[in-house]
mmCIF file of C-alpha atoms and ligand atoms in Angstrom:
data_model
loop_
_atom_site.group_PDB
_atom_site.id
_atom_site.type_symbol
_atom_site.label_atom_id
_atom_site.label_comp_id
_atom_site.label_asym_id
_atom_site.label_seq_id
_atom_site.Cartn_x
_atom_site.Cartn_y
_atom_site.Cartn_z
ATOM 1 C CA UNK A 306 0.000 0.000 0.000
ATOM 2 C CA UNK A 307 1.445 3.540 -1.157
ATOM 3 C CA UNK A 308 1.158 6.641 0.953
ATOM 4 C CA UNK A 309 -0.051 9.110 -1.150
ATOM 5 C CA UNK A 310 -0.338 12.776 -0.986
ATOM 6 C CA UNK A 311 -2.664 14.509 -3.357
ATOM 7 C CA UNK A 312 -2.524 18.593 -3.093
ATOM 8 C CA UNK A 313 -5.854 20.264 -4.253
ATOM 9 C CA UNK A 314 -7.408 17.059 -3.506
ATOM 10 C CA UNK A 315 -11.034 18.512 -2.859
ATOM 11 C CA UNK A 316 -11.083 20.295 -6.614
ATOM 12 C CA UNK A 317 -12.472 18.845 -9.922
ATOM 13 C CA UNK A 318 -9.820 16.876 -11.212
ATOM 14 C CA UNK A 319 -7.872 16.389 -7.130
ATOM 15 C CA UNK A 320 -11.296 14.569 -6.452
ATOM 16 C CA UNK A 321 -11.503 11.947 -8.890
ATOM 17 C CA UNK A 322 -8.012 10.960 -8.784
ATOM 18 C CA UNK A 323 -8.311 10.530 -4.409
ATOM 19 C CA UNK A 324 -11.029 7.850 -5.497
ATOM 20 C CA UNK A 325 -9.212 6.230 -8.076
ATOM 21 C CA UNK A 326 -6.057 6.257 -6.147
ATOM 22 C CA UNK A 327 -8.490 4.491 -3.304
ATOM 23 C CA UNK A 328 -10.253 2.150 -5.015
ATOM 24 C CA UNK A 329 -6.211 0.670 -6.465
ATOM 25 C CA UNK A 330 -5.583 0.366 -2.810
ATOM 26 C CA UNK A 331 -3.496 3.374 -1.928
ATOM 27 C CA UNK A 332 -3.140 5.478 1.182
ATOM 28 C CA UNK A 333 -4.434 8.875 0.432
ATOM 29 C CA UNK A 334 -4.031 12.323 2.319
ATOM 30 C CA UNK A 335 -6.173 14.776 0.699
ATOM 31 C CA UNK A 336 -4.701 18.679 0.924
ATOM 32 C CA UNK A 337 -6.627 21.459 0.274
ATOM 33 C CA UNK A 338 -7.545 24.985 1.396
ATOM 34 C CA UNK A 339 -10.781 24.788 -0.137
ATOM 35 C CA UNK A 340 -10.371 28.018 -1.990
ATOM 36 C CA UNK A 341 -12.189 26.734 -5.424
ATOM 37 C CA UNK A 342 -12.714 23.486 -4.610
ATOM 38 C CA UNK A 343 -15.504 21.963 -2.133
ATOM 39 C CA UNK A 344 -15.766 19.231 0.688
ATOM 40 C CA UNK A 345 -18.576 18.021 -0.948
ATOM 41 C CA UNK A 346 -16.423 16.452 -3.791
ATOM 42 C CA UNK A 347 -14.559 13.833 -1.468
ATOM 43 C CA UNK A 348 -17.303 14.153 1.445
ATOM 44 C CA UNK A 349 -18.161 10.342 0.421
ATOM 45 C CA UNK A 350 -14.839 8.897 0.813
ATOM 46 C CA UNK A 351 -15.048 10.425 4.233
ATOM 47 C CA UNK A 352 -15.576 7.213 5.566
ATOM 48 C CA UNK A 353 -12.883 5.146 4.257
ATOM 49 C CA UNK A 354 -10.062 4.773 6.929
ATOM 50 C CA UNK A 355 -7.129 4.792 3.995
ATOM 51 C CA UNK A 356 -8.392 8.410 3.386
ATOM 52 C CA UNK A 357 -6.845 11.493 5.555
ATOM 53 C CA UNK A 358 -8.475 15.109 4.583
ATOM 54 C CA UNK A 359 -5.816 18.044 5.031
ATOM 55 C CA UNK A 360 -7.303 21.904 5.153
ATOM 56 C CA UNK A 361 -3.767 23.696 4.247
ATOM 57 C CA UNK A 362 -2.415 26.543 2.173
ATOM 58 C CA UNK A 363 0.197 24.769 -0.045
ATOM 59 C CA UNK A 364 2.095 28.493 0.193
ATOM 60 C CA UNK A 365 3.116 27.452 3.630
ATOM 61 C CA UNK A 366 5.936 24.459 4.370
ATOM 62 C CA UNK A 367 4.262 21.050 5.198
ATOM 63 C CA UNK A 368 5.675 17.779 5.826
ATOM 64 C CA UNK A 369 4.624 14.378 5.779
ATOM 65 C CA UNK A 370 5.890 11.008 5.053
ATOM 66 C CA UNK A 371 4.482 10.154 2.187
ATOM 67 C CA UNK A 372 5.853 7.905 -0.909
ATOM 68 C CA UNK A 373 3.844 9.614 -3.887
ATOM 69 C CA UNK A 374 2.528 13.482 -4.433
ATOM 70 C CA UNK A 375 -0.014 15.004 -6.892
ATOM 71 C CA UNK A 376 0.618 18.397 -7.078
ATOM 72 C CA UNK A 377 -2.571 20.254 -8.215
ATOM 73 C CA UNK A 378 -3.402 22.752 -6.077
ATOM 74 C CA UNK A 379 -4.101 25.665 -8.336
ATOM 75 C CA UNK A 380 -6.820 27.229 -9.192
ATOM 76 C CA UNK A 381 -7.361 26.189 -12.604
ATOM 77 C CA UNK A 382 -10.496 28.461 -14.333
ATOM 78 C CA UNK A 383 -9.716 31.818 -15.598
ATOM 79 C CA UNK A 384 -12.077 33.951 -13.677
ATOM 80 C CA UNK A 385 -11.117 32.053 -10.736
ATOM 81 C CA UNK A 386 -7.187 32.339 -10.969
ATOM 82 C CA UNK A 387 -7.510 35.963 -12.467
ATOM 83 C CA UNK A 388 -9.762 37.228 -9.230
ATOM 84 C CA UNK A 389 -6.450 37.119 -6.834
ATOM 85 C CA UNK A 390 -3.519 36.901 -9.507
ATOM 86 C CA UNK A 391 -0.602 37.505 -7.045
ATOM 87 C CA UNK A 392 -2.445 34.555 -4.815
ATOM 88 C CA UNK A 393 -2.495 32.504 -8.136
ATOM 89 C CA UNK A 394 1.553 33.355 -9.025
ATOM 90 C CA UNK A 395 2.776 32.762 -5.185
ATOM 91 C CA UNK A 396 -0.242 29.286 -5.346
ATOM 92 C CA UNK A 397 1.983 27.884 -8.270
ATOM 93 C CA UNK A 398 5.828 29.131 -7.187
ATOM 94 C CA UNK A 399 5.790 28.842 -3.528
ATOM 95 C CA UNK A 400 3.117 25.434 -3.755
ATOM 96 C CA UNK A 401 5.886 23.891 -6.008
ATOM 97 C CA UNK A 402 8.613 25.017 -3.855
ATOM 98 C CA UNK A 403 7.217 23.691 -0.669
ATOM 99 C CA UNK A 404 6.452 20.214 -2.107
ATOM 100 C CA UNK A 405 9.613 19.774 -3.644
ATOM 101 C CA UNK A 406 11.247 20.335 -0.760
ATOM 102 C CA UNK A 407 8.579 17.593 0.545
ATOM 103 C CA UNK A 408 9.929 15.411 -2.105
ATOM 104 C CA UNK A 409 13.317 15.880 -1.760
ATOM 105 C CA UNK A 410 13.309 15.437 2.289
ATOM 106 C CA UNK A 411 11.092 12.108 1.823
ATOM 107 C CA UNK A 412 12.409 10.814 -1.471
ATOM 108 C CA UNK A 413 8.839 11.273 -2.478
ATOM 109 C CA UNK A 414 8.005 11.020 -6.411
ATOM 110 C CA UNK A 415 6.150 14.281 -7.361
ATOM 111 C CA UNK A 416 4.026 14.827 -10.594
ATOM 112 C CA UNK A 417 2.888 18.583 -11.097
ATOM 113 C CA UNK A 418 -0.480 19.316 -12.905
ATOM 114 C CA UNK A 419 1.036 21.671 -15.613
ATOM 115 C CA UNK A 420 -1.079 22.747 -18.304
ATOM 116 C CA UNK A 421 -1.390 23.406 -22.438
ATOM 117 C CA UNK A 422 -1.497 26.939 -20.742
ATOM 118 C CA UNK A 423 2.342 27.017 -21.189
ATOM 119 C CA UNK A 424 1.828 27.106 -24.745
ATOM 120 C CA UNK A 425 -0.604 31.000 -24.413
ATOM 121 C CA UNK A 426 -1.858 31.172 -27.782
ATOM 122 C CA UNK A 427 0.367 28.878 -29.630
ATOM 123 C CA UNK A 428 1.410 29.614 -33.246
ATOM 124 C CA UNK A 429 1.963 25.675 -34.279
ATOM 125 C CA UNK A 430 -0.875 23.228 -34.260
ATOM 126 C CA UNK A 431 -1.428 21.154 -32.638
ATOM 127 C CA UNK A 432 0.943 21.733 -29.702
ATOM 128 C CA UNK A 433 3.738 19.157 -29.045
ATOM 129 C CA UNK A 434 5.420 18.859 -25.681
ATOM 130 C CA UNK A 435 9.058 20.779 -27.399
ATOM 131 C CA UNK A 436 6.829 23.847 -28.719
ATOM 132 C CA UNK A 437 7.938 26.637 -25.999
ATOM 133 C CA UNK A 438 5.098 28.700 -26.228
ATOM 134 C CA UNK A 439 3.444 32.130 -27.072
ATOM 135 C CA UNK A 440 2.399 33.492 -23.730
ATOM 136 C CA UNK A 441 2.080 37.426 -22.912
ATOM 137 C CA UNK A 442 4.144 37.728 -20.008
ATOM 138 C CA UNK A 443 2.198 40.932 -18.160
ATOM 139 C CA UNK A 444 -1.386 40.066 -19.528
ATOM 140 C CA UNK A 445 -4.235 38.581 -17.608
ATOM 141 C CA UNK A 446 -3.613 35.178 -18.092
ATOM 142 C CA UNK A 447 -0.278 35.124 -17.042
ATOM 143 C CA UNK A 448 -0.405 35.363 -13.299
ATOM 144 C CA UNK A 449 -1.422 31.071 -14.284
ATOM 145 C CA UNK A 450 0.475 30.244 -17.181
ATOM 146 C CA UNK A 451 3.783 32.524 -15.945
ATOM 147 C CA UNK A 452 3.069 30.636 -12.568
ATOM 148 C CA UNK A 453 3.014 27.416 -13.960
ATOM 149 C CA UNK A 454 6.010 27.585 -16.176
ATOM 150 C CA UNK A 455 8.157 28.941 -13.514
ATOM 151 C CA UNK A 456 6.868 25.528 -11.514
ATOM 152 C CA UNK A 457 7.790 23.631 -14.638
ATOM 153 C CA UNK A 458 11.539 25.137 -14.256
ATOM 154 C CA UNK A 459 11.648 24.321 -10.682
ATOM 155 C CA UNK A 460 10.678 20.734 -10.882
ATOM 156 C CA UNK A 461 13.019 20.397 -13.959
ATOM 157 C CA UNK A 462 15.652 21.813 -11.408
ATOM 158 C CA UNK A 463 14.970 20.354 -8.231
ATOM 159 C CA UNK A 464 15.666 16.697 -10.850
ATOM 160 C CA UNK A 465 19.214 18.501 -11.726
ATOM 161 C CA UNK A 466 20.067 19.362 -8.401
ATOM 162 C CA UNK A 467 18.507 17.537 -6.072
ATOM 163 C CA UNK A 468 17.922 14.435 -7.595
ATOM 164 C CA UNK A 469 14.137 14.821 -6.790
ATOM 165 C CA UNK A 470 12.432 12.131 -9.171
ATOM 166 C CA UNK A 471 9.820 14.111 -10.995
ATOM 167 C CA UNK A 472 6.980 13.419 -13.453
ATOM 168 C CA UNK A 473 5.726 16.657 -14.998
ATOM 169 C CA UNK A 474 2.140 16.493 -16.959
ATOM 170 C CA UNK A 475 0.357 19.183 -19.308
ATOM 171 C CA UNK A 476 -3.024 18.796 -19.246
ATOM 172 C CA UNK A 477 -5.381 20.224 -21.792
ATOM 173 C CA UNK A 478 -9.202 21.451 -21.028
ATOM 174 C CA UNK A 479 -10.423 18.584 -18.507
ATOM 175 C CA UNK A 480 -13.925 18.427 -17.775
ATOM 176 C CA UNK A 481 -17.052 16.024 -16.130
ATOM 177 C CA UNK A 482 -18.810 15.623 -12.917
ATOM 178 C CA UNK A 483 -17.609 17.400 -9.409
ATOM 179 C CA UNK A 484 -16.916 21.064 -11.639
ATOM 180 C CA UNK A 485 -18.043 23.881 -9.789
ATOM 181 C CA UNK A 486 -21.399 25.093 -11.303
ATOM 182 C CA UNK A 487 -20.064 28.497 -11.013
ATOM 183 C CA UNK A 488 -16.239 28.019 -11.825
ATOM 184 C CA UNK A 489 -17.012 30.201 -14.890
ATOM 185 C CA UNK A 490 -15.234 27.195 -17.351
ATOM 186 C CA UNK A 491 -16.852 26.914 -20.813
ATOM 187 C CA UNK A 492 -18.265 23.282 -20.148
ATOM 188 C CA UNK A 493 -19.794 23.439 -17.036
ATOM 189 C CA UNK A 494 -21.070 27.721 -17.895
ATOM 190 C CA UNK A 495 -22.824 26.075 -21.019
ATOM 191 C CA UNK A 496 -24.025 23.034 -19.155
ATOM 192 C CA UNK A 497 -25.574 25.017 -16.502
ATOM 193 C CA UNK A 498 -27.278 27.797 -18.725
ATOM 194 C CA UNK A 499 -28.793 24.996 -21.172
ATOM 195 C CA UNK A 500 -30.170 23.347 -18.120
ATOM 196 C CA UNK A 501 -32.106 26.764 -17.147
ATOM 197 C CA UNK A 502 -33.047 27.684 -20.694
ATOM 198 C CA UNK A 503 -30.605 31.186 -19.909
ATOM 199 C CA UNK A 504 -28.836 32.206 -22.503
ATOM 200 C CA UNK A 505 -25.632 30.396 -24.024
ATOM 201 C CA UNK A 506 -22.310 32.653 -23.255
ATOM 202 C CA UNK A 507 -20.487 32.575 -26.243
ATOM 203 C CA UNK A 508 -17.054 34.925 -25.957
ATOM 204 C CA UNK A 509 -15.790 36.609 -29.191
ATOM 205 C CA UNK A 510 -17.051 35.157 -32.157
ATOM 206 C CA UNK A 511 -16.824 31.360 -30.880
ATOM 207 C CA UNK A 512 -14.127 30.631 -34.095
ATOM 208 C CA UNK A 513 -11.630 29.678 -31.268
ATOM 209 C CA UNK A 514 -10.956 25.866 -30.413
ATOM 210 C CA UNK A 515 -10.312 23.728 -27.856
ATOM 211 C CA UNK A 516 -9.816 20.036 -27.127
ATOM 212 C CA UNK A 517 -11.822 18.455 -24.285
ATOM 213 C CA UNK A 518 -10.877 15.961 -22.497
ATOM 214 C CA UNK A 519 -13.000 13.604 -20.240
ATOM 215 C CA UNK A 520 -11.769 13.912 -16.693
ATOM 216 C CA UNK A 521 -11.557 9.697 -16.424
ATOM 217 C CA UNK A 522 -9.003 9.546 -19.342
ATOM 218 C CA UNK A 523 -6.503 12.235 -17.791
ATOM 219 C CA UNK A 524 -6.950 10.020 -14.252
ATOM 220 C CA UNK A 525 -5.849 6.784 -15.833
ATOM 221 C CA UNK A 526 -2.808 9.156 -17.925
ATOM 222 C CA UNK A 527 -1.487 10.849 -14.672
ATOM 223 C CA UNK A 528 -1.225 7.606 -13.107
ATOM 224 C CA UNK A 529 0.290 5.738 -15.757
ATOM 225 C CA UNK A 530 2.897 9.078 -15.775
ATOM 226 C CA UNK A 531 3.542 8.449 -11.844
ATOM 227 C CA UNK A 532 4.361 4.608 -12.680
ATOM 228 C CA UNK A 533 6.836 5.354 -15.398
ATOM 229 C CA UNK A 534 10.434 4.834 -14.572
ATOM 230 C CA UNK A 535 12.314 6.948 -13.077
ATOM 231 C CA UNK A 536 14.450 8.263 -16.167
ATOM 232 C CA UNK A 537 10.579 9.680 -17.617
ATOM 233 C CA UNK A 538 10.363 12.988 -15.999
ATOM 234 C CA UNK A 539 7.988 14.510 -19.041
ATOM 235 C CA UNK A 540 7.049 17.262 -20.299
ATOM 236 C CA UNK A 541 4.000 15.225 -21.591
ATOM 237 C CA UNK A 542 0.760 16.256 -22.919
ATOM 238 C CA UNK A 543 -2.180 14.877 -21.467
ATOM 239 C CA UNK A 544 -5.388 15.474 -23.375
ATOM 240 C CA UNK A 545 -7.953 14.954 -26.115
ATOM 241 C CA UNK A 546 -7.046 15.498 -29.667
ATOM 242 C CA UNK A 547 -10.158 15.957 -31.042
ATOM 243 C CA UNK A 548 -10.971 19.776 -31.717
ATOM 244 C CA UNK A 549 -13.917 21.757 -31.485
ATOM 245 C CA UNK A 550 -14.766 25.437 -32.083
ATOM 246 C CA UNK A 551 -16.854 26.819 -29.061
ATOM 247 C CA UNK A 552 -19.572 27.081 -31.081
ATOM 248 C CA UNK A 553 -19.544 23.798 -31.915
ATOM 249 C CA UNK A 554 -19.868 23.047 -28.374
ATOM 250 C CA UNK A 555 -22.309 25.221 -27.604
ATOM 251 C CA UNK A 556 -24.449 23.399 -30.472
ATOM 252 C CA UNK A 557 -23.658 20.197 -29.262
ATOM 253 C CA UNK A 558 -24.388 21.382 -25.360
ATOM 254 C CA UNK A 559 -28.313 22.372 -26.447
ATOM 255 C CA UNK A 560 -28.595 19.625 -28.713
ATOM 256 C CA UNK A 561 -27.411 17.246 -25.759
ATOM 257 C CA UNK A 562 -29.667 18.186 -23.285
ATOM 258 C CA UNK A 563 -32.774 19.264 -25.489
ATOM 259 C CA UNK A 564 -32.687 23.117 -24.566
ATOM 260 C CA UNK A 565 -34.063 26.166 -25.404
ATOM 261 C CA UNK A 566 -30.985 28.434 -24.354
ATOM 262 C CA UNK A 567 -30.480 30.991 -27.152
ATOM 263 C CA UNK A 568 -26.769 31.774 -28.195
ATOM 264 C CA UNK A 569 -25.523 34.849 -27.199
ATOM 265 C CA UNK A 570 -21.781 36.970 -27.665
ATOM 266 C CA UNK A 571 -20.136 38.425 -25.801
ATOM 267 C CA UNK A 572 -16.542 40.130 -25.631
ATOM 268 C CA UNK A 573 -14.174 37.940 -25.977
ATOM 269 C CA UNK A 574 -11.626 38.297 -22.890
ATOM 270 C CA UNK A 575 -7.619 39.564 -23.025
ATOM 271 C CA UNK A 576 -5.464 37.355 -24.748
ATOM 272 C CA UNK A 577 -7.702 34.064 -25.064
ATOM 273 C CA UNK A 578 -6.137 31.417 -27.031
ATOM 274 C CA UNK A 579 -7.237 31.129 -30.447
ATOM 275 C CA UNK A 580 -6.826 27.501 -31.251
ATOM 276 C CA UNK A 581 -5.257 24.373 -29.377
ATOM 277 C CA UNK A 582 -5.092 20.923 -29.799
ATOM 278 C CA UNK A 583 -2.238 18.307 -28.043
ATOM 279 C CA UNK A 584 0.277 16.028 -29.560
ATOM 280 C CA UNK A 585 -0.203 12.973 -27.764
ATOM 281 C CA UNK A 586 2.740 11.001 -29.537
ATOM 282 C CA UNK A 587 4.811 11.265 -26.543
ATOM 283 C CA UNK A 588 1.644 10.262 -24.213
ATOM 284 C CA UNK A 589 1.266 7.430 -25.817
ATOM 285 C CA UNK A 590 4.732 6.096 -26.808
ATOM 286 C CA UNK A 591 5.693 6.505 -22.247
ATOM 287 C CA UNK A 592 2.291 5.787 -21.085
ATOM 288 C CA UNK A 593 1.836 2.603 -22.787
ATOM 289 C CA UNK A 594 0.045 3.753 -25.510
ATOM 290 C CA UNK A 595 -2.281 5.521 -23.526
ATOM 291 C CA UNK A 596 -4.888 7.331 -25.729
ATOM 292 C CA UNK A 597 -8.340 8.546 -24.277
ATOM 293 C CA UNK A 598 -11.648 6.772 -24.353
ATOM 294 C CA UNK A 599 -14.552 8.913 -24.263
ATOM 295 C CA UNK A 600 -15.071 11.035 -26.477
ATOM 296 C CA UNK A 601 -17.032 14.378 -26.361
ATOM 297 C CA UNK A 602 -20.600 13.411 -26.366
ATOM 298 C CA UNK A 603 -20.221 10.883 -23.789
ATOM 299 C CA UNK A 604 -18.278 12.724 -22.120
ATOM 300 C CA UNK A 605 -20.993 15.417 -22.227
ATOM 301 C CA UNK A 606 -23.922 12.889 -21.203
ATOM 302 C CA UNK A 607 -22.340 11.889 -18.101
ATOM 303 C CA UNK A 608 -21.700 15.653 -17.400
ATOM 304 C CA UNK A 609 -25.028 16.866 -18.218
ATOM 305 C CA UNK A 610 -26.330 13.809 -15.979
ATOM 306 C CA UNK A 611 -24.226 15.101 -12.834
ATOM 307 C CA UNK A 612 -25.408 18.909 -13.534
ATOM 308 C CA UNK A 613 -29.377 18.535 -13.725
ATOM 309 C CA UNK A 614 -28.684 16.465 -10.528
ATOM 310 C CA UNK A 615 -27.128 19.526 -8.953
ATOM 311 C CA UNK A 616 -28.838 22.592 -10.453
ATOM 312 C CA UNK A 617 -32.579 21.090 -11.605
HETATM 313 P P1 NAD B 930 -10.059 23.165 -9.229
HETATM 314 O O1 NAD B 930 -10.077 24.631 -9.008
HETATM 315 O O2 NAD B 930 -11.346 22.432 -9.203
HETATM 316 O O3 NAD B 930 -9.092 22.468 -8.186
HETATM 317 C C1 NAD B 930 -7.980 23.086 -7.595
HETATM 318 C C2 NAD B 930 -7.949 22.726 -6.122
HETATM 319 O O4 NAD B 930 -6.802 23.330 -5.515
HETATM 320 C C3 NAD B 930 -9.179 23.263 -5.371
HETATM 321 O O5 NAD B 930 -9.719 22.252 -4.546
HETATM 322 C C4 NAD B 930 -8.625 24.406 -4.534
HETATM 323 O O6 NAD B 930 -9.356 24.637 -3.348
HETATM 324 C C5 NAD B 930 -7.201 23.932 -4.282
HETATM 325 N N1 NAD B 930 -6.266 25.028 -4.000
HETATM 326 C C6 NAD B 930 -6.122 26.178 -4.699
HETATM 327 N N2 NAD B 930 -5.173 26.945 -4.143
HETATM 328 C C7 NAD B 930 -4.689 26.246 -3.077
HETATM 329 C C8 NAD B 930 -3.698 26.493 -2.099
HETATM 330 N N3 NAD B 930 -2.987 27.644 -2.099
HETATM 331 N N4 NAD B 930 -3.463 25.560 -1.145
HETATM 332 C C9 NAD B 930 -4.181 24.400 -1.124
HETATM 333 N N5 NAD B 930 -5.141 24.115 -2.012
HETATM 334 C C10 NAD B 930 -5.387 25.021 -2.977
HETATM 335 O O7 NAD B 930 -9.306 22.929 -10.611
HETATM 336 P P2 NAD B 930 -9.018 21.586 -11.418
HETATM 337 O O8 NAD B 930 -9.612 21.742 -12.747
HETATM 338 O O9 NAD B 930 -9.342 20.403 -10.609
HETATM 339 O O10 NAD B 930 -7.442 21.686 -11.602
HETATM 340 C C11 NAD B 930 -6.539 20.921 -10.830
HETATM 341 C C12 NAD B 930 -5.115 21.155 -11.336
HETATM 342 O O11 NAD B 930 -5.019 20.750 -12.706
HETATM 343 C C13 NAD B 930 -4.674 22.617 -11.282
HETATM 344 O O12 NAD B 930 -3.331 22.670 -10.886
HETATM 345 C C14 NAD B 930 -4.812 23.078 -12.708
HETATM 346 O O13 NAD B 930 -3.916 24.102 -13.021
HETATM 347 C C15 NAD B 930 -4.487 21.810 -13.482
HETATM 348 N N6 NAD B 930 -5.104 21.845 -14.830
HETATM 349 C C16 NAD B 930 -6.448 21.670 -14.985
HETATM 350 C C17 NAD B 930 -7.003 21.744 -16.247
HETATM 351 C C18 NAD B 930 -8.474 21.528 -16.497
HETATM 352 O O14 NAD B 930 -8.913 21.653 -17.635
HETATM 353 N N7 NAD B 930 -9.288 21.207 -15.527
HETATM 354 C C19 NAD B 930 -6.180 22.003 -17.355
HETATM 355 C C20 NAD B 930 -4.829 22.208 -17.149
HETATM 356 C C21 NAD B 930 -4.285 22.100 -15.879
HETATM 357 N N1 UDP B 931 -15.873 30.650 -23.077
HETATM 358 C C1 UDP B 931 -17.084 31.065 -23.621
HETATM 359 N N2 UDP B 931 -18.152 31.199 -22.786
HETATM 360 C C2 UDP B 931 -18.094 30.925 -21.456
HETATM 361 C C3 UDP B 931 -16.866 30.489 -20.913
HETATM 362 C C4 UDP B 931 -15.777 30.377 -21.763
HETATM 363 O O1 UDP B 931 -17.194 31.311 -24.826
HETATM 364 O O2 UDP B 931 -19.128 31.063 -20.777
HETATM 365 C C5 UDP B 931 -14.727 30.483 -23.993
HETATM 366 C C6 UDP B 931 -13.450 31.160 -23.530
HETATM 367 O O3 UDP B 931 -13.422 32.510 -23.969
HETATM 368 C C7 UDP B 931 -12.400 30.303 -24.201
HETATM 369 C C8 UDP B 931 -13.003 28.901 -24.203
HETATM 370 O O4 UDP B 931 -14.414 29.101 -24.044
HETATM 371 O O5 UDP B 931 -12.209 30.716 -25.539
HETATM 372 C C9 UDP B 931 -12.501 27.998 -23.104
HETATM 373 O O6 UDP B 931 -12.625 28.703 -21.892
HETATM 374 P P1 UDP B 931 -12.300 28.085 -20.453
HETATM 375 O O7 UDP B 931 -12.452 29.195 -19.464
HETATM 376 O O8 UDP B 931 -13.086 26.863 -20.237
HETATM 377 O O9 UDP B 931 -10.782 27.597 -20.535
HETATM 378 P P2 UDP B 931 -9.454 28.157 -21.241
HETATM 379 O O10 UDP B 931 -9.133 27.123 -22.246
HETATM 380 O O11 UDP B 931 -9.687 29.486 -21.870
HETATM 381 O O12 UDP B 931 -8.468 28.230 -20.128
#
């Protein structure tokens, strides 16, 4: 049985990996400050005595014995990580610095939830893990993706000098059940406004892409990264190649859950990335072959399902 340490374990994604991470027969300490994620996530694995809930601020030192840690606690939507962007910058930097240093004192392995975001608005398409990106470095969005590529560097260095063993994963637009109704993403906005018959948010023109992944295929892909050897220390992209505009999804979204939402634009906000789409060759050469499995409209049934739940 592994110790494991999961950091933003009460968020979206932090939540379904604590389960899966159970349900293989793991230890798992769950760390969160519960800033935008929610007890009610993991409040059903309360009961399992392999599962330890944290409340902590991953911008303070914290130790632990622990064999394994997921390092995703970061606010991950835009409106969310843009609403306190020095928290977001010192969330990423001094998170990753604190863990390491976890990691390194315990000989922990560490994987860090990076994200396409390193990429900004990338000029090649789709985005492989040696692109090095197109990000503004004093616009909105880069209090998150400056944040997370300095953590990037760190990791990478913490390897050099300290021999930390280190797994490092971009992950491209996640979603499913356990999103926040209100974390302002494009999935779960849509989701929710179809299911109320409120108008469809479109930003800009809704020309720009993205590629969604279903939140059980990046699971079984950051696990697969932690069990690599310990020579695999990534960049790799973790995502779902197939592309849609956000029109498209908003289509799709109505269509899905038999709406009457009309489609309305708005501005779209500072810097937004155009288009992007991930390589996955390197995915699924080192993850034995991983690939994912569901694909959008499943994807979206499931998520619809857990939504009307919640908001009907
Ligand atoms: P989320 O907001 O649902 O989860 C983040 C969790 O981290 C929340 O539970 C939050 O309370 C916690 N947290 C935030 N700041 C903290 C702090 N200072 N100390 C302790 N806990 C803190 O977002 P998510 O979608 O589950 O994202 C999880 C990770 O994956 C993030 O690091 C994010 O950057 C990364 N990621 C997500 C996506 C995606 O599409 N969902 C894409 C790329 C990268
Ligand atoms: N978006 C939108 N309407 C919404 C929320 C988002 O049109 O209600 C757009 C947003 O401008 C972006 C895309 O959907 O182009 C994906 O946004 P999200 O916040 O989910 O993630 P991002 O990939 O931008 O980090």
């Amino acid at each position: 049985m592994k110790k494991i340490l999961v950091t933003g374990g009460a968020g979206f994604i932090g939540s379904h990996l604590c389960e899966r991470l159970l349900n293989d027969g793991n230890e798992v300490i769950c760390l969160d400050n519960y800033s935008s994620g929610s007890k009610d996530n993991i409040k059903h694995l309360l009961d399992n005595p392999y599962f330890e809930l944290v409340r902590h601020d991953v911008t303070m030192p914290f130790s632990i014995e622990v064999d394994e840690i997921y390092n995703l606690a970061c606010p991950a939507s835009p409106i969310q990580y843009q609403c306190n962007p020095i928290n977001t910058i010192k969330t990423s930097v001094m998170g990753a610095i604190n863990m390491l240093e976890l990691a390194k004192n315990t000989n922990a392995k560490i994987l860090q939830a990076s994200t396409s975001e390193v990429y900004g608005d990338p000029e090649v398409h789709p985005q492989p893990e040696n692109y090095w990106g197109n990000v503004n470095p004093i616009g909105a969005r880069s209090c998150y993706d400056e944040g997370k590529r300095c953590a990037e560097s760190l990791f990478v260095n913490y390897h050099k000098q300290n021999n930390v063993r280190i797994k490092i994963i971009r992950i491209f637009n996640t979603y499913g059940p356990n999103m926040h109704p209100n974390d302002g993403r494009v999935v779960s906005n849509f989701i929710v406004q179809a299911l109320q018959d409120k108008p469809i948010t479109i930003y800009g023109d809704g020309s720009q892409t993205r590629s969604f992944q279903y939140v059980d295929d990046l699971v079984e892909g950051m696990i697969r990264m932690m069990n690599t050897h310990d020579e695999v220390t990534g960049p790799v992209n973790i995502g779902n190649p197939g592309e849609f505009t956000i029109l498209e999804l908003a289509q799709k979204v109505i269509e899905l859950t038999g709406s009457k939402s009309k489609i309305e634009f708005h501005e779209l906000p500072e810097d937004d990335p155009m288009q992007r789409k991930p390589d996955i060759t390197k995915a699924s050469e080192l993850l034995n072959g991983w690939k994912p499995k569901i694909q959008l409209e499943e994807g979206l049934v499931n998520t619809i399902d857990y939504f009307r739940k919640l908001v009907l």
